[in-house]
CSV table of C-alpha atoms in Angstrom, one decimal:
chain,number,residue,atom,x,y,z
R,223,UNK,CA,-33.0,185.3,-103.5
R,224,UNK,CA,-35.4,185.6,-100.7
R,225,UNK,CA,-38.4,187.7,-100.8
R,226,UNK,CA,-37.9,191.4,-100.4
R,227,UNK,CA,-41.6,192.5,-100.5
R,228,UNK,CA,-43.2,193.3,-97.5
R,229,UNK,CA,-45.1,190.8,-95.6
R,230,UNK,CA,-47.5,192.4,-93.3
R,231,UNK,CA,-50.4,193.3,-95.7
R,232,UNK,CA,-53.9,192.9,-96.0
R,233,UNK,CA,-54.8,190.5,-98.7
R,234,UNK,CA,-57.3,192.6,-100.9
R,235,UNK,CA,-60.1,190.7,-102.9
R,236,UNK,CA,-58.8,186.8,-101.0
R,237,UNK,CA,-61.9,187.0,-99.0
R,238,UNK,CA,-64.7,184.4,-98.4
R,239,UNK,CA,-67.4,183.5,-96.0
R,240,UNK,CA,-65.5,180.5,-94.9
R,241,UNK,CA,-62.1,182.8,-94.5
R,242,UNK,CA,-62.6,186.7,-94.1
R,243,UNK,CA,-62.8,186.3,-90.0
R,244,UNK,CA,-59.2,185.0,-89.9
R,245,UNK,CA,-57.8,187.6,-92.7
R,246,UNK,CA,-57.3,190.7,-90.5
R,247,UNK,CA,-54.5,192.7,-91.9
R,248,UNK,CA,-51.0,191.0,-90.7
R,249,UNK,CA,-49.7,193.3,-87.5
R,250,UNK,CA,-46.6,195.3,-88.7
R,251,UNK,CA,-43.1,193.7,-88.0
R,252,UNK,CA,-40.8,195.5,-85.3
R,253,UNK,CA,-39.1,198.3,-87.5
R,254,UNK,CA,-35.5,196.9,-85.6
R,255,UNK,CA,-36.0,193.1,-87.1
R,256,UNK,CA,-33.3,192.9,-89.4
R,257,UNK,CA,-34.2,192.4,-93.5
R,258,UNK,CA,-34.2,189.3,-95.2
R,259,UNK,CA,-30.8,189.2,-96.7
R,260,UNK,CA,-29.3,186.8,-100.1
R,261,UNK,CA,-29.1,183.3,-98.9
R,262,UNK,CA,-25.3,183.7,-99.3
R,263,UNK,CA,-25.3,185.7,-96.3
R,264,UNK,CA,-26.1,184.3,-92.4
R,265,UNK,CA,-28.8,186.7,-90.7
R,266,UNK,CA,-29.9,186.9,-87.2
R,267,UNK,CA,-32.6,184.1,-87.1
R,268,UNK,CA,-35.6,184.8,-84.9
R,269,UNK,CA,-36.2,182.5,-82.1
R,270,UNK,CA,-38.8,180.0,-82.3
R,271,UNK,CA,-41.2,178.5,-80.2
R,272,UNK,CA,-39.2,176.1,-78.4
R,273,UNK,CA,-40.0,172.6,-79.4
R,274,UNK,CA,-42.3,170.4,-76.9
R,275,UNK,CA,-40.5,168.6,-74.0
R,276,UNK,CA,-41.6,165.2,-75.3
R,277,UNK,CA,-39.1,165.2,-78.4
R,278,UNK,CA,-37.8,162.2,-79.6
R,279,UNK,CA,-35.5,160.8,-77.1
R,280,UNK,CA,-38.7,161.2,-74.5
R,281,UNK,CA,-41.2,159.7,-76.7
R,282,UNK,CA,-42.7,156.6,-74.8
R,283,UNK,CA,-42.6,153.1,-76.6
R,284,UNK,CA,-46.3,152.8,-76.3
R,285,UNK,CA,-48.9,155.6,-75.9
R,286,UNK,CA,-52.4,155.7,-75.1
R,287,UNK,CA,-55.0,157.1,-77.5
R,288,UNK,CA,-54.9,159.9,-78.1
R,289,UNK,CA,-51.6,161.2,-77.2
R,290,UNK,CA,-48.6,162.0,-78.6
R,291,UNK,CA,-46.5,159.3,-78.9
R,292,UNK,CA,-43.8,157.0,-81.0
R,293,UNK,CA,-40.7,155.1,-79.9
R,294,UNK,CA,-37.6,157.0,-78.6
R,295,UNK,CA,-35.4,158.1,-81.2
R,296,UNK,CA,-33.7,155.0,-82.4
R,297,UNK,CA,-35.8,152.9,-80.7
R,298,UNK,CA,-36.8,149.7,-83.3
R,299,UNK,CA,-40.2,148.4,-81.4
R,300,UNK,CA,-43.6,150.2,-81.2
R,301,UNK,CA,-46.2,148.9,-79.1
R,302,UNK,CA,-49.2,150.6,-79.6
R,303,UNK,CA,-51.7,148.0,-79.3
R,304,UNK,CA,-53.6,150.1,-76.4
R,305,UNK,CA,-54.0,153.0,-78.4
R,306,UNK,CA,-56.7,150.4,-81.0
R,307,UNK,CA,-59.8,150.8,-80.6
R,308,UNK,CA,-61.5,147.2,-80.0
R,309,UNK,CA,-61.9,145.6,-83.5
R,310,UNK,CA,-59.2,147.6,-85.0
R,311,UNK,CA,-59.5,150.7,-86.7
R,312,UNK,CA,-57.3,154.0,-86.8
R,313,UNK,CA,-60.0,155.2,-83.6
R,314,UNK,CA,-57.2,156.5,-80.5
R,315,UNK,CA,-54.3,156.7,-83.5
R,316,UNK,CA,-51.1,157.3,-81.6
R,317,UNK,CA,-49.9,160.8,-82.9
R,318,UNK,CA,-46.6,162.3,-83.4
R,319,UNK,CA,-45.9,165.7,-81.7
R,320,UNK,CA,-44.6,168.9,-84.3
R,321,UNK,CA,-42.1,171.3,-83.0
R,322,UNK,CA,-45.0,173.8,-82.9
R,323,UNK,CA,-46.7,171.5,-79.7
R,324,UNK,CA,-49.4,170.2,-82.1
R,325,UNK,CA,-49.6,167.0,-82.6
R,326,UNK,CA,-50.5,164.6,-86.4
R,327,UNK,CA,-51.9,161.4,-86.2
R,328,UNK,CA,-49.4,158.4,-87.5
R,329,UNK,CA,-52.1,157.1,-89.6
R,330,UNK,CA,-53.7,158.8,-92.3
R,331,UNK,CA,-55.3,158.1,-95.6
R,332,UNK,CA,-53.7,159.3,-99.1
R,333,UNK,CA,-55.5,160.7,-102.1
R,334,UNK,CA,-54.6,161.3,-105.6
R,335,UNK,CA,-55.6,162.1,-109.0
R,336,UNK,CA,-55.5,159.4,-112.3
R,337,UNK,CA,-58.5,157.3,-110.4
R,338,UNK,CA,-57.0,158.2,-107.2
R,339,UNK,CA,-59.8,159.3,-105.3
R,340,UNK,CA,-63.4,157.6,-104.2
R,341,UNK,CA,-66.4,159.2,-102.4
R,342,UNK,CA,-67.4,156.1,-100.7
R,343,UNK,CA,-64.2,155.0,-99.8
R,344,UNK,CA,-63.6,158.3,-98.1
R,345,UNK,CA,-66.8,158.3,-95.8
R,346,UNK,CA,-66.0,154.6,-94.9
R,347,UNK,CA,-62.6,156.3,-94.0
R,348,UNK,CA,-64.1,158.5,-91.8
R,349,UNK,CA,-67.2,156.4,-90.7
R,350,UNK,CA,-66.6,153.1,-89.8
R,351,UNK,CA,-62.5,153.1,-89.8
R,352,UNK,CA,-62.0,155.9,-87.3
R,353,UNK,CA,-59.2,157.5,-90.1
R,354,UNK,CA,-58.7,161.1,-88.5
R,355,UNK,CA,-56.0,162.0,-90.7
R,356,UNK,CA,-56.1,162.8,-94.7
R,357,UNK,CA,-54.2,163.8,-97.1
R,358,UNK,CA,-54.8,165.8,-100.5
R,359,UNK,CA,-53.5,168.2,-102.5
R,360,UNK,CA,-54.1,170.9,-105.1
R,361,UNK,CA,-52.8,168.9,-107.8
R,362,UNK,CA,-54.7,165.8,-107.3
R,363,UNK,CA,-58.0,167.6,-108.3
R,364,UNK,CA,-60.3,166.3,-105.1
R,365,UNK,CA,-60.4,169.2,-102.7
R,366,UNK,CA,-64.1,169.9,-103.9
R,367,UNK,CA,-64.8,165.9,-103.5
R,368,UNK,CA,-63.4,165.9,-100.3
R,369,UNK,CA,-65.5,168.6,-98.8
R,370,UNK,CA,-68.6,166.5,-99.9
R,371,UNK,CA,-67.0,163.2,-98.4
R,372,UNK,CA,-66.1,165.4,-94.3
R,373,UNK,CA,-69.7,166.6,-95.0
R,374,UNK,CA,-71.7,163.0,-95.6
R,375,UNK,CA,-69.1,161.2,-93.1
R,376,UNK,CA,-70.5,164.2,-90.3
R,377,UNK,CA,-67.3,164.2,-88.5
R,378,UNK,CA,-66.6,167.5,-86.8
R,379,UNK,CA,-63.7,169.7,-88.3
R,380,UNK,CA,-62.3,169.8,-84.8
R,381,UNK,CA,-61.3,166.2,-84.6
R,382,UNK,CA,-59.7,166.2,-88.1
R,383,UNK,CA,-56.1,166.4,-89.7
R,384,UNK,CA,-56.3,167.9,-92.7
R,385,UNK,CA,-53.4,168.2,-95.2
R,386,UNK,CA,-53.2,169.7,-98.7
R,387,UNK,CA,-50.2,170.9,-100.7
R,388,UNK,CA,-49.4,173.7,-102.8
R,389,UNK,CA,-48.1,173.0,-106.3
R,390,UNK,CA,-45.1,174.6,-108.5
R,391,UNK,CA,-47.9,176.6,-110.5
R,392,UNK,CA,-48.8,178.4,-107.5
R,393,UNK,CA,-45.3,179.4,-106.4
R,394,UNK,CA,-44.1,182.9,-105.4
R,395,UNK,CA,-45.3,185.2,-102.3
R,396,UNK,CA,-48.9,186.0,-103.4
R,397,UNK,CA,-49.6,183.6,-105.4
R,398,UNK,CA,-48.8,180.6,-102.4
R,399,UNK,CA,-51.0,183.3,-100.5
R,400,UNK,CA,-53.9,183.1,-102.4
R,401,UNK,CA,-53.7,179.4,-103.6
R,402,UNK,CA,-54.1,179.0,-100.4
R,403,UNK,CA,-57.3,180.4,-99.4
R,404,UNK,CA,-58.2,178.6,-103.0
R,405,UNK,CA,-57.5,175.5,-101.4
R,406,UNK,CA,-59.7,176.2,-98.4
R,407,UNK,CA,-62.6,177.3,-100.0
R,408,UNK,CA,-62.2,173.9,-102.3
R,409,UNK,CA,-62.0,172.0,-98.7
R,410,UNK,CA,-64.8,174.4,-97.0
R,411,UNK,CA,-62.7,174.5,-93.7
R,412,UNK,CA,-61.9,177.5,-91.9
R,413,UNK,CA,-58.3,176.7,-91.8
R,414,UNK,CA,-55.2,174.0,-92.9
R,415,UNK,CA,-53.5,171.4,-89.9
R,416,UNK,CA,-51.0,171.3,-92.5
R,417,UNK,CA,-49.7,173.2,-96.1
R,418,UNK,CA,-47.1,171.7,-97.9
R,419,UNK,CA,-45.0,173.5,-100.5
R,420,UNK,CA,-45.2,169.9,-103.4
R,421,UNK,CA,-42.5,169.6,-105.1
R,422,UNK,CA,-38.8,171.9,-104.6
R,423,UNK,CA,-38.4,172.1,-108.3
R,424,UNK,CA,-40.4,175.9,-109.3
R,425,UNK,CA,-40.6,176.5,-112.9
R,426,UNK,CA,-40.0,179.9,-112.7
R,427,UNK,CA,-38.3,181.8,-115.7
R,428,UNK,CA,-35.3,183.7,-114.8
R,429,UNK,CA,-35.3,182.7,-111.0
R,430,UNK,CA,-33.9,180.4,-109.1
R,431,UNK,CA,-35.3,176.9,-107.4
R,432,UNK,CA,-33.6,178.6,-104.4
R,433,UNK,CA,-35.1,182.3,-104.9
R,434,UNK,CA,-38.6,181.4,-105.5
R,435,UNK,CA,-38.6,178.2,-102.9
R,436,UNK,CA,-37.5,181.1,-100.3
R,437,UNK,CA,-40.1,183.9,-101.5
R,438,UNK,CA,-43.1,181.0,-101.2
R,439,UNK,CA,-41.7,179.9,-97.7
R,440,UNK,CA,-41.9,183.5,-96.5
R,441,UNK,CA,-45.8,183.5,-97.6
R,442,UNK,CA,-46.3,180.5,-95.8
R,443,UNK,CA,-44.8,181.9,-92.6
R,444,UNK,CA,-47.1,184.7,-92.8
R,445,UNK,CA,-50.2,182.2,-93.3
R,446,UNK,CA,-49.1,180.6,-90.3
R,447,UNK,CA,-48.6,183.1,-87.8
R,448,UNK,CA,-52.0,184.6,-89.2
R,449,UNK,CA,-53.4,181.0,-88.5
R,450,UNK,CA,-54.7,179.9,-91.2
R,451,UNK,CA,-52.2,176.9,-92.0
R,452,UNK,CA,-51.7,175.6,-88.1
R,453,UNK,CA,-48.6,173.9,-89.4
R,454,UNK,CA,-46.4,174.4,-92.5
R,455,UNK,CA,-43.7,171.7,-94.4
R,456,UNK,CA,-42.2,170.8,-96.9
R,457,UNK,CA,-42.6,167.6,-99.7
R,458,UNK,CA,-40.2,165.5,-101.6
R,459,UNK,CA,-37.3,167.8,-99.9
R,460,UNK,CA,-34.0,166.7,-99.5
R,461,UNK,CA,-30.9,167.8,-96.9
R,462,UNK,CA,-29.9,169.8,-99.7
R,463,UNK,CA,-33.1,171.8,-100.2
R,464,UNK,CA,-33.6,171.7,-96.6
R,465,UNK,CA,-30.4,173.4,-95.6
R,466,UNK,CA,-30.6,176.3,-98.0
R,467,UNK,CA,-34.4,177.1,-96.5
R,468,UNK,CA,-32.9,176.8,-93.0
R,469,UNK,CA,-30.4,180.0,-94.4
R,470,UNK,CA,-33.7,181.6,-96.0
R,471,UNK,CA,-36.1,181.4,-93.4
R,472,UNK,CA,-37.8,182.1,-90.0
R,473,UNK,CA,-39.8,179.3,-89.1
R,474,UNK,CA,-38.3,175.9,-89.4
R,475,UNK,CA,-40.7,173.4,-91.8
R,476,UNK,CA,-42.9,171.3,-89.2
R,477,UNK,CA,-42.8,168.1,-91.9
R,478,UNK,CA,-41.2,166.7,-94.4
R,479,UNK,CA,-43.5,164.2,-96.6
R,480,UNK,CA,-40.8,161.8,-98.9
R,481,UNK,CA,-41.5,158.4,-100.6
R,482,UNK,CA,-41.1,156.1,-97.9
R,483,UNK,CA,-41.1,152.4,-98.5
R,484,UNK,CA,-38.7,149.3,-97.8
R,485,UNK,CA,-37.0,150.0,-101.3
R,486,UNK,CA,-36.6,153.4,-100.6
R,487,UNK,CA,-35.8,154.0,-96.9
R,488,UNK,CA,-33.8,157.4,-96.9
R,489,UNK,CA,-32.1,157.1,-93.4
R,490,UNK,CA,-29.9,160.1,-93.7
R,491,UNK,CA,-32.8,162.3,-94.5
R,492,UNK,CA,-34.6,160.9,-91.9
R,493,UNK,CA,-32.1,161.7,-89.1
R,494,UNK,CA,-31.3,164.9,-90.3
R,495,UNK,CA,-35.0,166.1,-90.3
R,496,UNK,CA,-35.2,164.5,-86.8
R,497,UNK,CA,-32.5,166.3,-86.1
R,498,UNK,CA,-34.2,170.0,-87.2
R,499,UNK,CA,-37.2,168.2,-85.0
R,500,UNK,CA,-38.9,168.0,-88.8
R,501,UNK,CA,-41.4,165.4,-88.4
R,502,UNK,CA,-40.5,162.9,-91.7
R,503,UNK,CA,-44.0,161.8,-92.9
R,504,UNK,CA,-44.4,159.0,-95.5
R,505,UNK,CA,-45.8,158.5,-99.0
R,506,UNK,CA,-46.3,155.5,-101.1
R,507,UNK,CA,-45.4,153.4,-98.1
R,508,UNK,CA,-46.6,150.0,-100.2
R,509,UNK,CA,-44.1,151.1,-103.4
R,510,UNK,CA,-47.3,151.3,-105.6
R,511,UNK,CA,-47.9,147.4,-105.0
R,512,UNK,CA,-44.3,146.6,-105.7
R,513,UNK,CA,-43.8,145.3,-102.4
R,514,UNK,CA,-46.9,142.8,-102.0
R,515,UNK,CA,-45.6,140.2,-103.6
R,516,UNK,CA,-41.4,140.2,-102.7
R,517,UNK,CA,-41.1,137.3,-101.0
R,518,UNK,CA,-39.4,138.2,-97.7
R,519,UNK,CA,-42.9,140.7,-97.0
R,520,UNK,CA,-45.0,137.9,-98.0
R,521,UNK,CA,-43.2,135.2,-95.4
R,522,UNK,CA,-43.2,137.6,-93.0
R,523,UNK,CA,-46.7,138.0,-93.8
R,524,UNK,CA,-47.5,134.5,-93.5
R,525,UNK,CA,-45.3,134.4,-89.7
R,526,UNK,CA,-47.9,137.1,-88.4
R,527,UNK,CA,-50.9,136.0,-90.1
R,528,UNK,CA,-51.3,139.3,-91.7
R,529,UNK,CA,-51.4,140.3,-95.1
R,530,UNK,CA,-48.5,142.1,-97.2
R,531,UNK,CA,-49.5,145.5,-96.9
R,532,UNK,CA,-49.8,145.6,-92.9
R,533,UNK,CA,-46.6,144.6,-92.5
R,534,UNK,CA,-45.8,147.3,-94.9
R,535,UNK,CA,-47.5,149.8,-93.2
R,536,UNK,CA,-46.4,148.2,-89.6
R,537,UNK,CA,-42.8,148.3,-90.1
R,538,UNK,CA,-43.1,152.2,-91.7
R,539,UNK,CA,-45.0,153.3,-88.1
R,540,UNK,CA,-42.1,151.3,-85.7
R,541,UNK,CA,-39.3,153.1,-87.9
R,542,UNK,CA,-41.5,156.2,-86.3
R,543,UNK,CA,-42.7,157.5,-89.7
R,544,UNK,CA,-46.1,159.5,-90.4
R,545,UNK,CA,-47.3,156.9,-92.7
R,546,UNK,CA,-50.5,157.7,-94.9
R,547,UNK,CA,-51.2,154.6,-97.6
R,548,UNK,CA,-53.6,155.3,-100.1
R,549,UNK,CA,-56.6,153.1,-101.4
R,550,UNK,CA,-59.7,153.7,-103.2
R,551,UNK,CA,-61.5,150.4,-101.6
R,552,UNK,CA,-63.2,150.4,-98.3
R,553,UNK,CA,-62.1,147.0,-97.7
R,554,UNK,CA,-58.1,147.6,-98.4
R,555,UNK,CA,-58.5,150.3,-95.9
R,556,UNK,CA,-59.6,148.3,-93.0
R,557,UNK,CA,-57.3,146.4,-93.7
R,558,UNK,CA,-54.5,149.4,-93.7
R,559,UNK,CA,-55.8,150.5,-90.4
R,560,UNK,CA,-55.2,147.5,-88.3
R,561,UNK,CA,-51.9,147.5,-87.6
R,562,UNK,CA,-51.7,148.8,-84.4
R,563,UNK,CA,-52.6,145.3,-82.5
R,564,UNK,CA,-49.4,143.5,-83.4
R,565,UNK,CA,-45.4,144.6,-82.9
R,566,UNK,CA,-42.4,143.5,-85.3
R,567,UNK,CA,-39.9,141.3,-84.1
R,568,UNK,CA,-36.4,143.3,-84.0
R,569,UNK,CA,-34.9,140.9,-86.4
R,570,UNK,CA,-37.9,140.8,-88.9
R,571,UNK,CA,-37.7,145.1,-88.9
R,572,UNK,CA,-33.7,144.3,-89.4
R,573,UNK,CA,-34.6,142.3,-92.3
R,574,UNK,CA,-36.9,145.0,-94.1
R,575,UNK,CA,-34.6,147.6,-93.5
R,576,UNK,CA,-31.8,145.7,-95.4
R,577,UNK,CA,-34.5,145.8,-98.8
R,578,UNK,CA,-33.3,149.4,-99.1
R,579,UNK,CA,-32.0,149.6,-103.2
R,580,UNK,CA,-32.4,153.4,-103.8
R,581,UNK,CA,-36.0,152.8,-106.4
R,582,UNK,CA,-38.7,155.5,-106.6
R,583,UNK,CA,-42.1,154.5,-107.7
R,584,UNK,CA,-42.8,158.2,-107.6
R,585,UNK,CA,-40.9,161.4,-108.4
R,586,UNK,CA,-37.2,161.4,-108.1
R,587,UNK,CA,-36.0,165.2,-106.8
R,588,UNK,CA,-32.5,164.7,-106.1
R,589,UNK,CA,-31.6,166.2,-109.3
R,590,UNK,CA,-33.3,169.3,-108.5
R,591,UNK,CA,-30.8,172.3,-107.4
């Protein structure tokens, strides 16, 4: 069941230098807004703010840096080769407007734990590739590495995208609250661009996926109107777990991050989160390697005298995906990065589509209720 606790308290003993100016105690709700009531039962939903002009049917086919822009929805080319800065690079990304008016860059840079994660690699990131946009989470065990890395790299917060994500341990209404400072201190930033609940499975004796996943959601509402998380989503959720938060909560997710690769292209999520104005943002976008070395990538590889993994990464941004690849080497993420000086033939996007068999190379959650 949803939350029934009330949301508009201080948040004793969660303070820190880098967070107790934007901890104020949450303004009271109007006494007349209705209660959270069982997810069995419709409620009146609170208006939103209404999504940006520019949604996806306005979205220009090619966008200059800095602005929001991707192809109109259904739109199968993406020119985007003046948003590059000269030489390649992720510099002037093209970014992707949320529902909230803020916009993510369609390039970022993946970390994770097992080996995952490298120091140098990052600052090259930062430094010489122009990457804007990167991705972490609580599980991966690198928040503290990656506050070193921003540091060294002496990019300013302002022109960052920062994500992290909250994992299952952390689950519940003040627990999410406080893992989340947790993760900010880790970071040393004042605030989140994004917070993604992980993983819809909870782990919570005697509750429900559904009552816990709607208790955390209601604590990350409240971290975003108190502005800490400037957007909020969801990962690895499907239209199943999607539609039951849509009866549970107040603020539609911003994102929803899913393996995304040409063995696993989920087009009915896809158009269903487009549809919600969900931003679908991509992980794993090379299939853990699998996809190097199948030999329609590599001819097509060979046609645009690029190497496997651009046209991976190529075809993900012109299906208009938030794709972040993931390397540890500063030479495999040039390489990542410059993808925005060439375009995809219809007919060769046709053909990666058609790979689509339904394989994960990471977590599987459509058996989770």
């Amino acid at each position: 069941m949803p939350p029934t606790a009330p949301r508009a308290e201080a948040w004793p003993g969660l303070t820190s230098p880098h967070l107790s100016p934007l901890l104020p105690p949450a303004p009271p709700r109007p006494s007349a807004a209705p209660a959270r009531a069982p997810p069995a039962s419709r409620r009146p939903r609170r208006r939103q703010r209404p999504p940006p002009r520019r949604a996806w049917r306005h979205w220009a086919a090619a966008g200059a840096a800095g602005s929001c822009s991707l192809p109109r929805r259904g739109a199968r080319s993406l020119n985007m080769a003046a948003a590059v800065a000269r030489g390649g690079g992720a510099s002037g990304c093209p970014t992707v407007p949320l529902a909230n008016g803020r916009c993510i860059p369609v390039l970022g840079l993946g970390t994770s734990h097992q080996g995952g994660y490298s120091h140098d690699a990052v600052v090259h990131a930062l430094r010489k590739c122009g990457i804007r946009h990167i991705d972490t989470a609580k599980r991966y065990g690198c928040e503290s590495l990656l506050q070193k890395a921003i540091e060294e790299s002496d990019v300013k917060r302002e022109d960052l995208w920062i994500t992290t994500k909250l994992w299952h341990s952390d689950y519940g209404y003040e627990n999410t609250k406080k893992a989340c400072l947790e993760s900010c201190e880790r970071l040393g930033v004042e605030y989140l661009d994004l917070y993604l609940i992980h993983w819809p499975d909870t782990h919570v004796p005697g509750k429900s996926n559904r009552e816990v996943r709607a208790e955390t959601w209601g604590a990350m509402e409240e971290l975003y109107e108190k502005g800490l998380c400037r957007s909020i989503g969801v990962s690895n959720f499907l239209i199943s777990h999607l539609e039951q938060l849509k009866e549970d909560c107040v603020i539609t997710p911003h994102v929803n991050q899913v393996e995304y690769h040409p063995f696993q292209r989920p087009q009915e999520l896809v158009d269903y989160c487009r549809s919600r104005n969900i931003v679908f943002e991509g992980y794993c976008p090379l299939a853990k390697g699998e996809a190097l070395a199948h030999p329609s990538i590599t001819q097509l590889a060979k046609k645009y005298g690029r190497t496997p993994a651009q046209i991976c990464i190529r075809w993900s941004i012109q299906n208009g995906i938030v794709t972040i690849p993931k390397s540890t080497k500063a030479e495999r993420i040039q390489e990542n990065c410059k993808v925005f000086d060439f375009t995809l033939a219809e007919d060769d996007v046709d053909v990666l589509n058609g790979m689509h068999d339904g394989r994960h190379v990471s977590w599987d959650p459509s058996l989770i209720v």
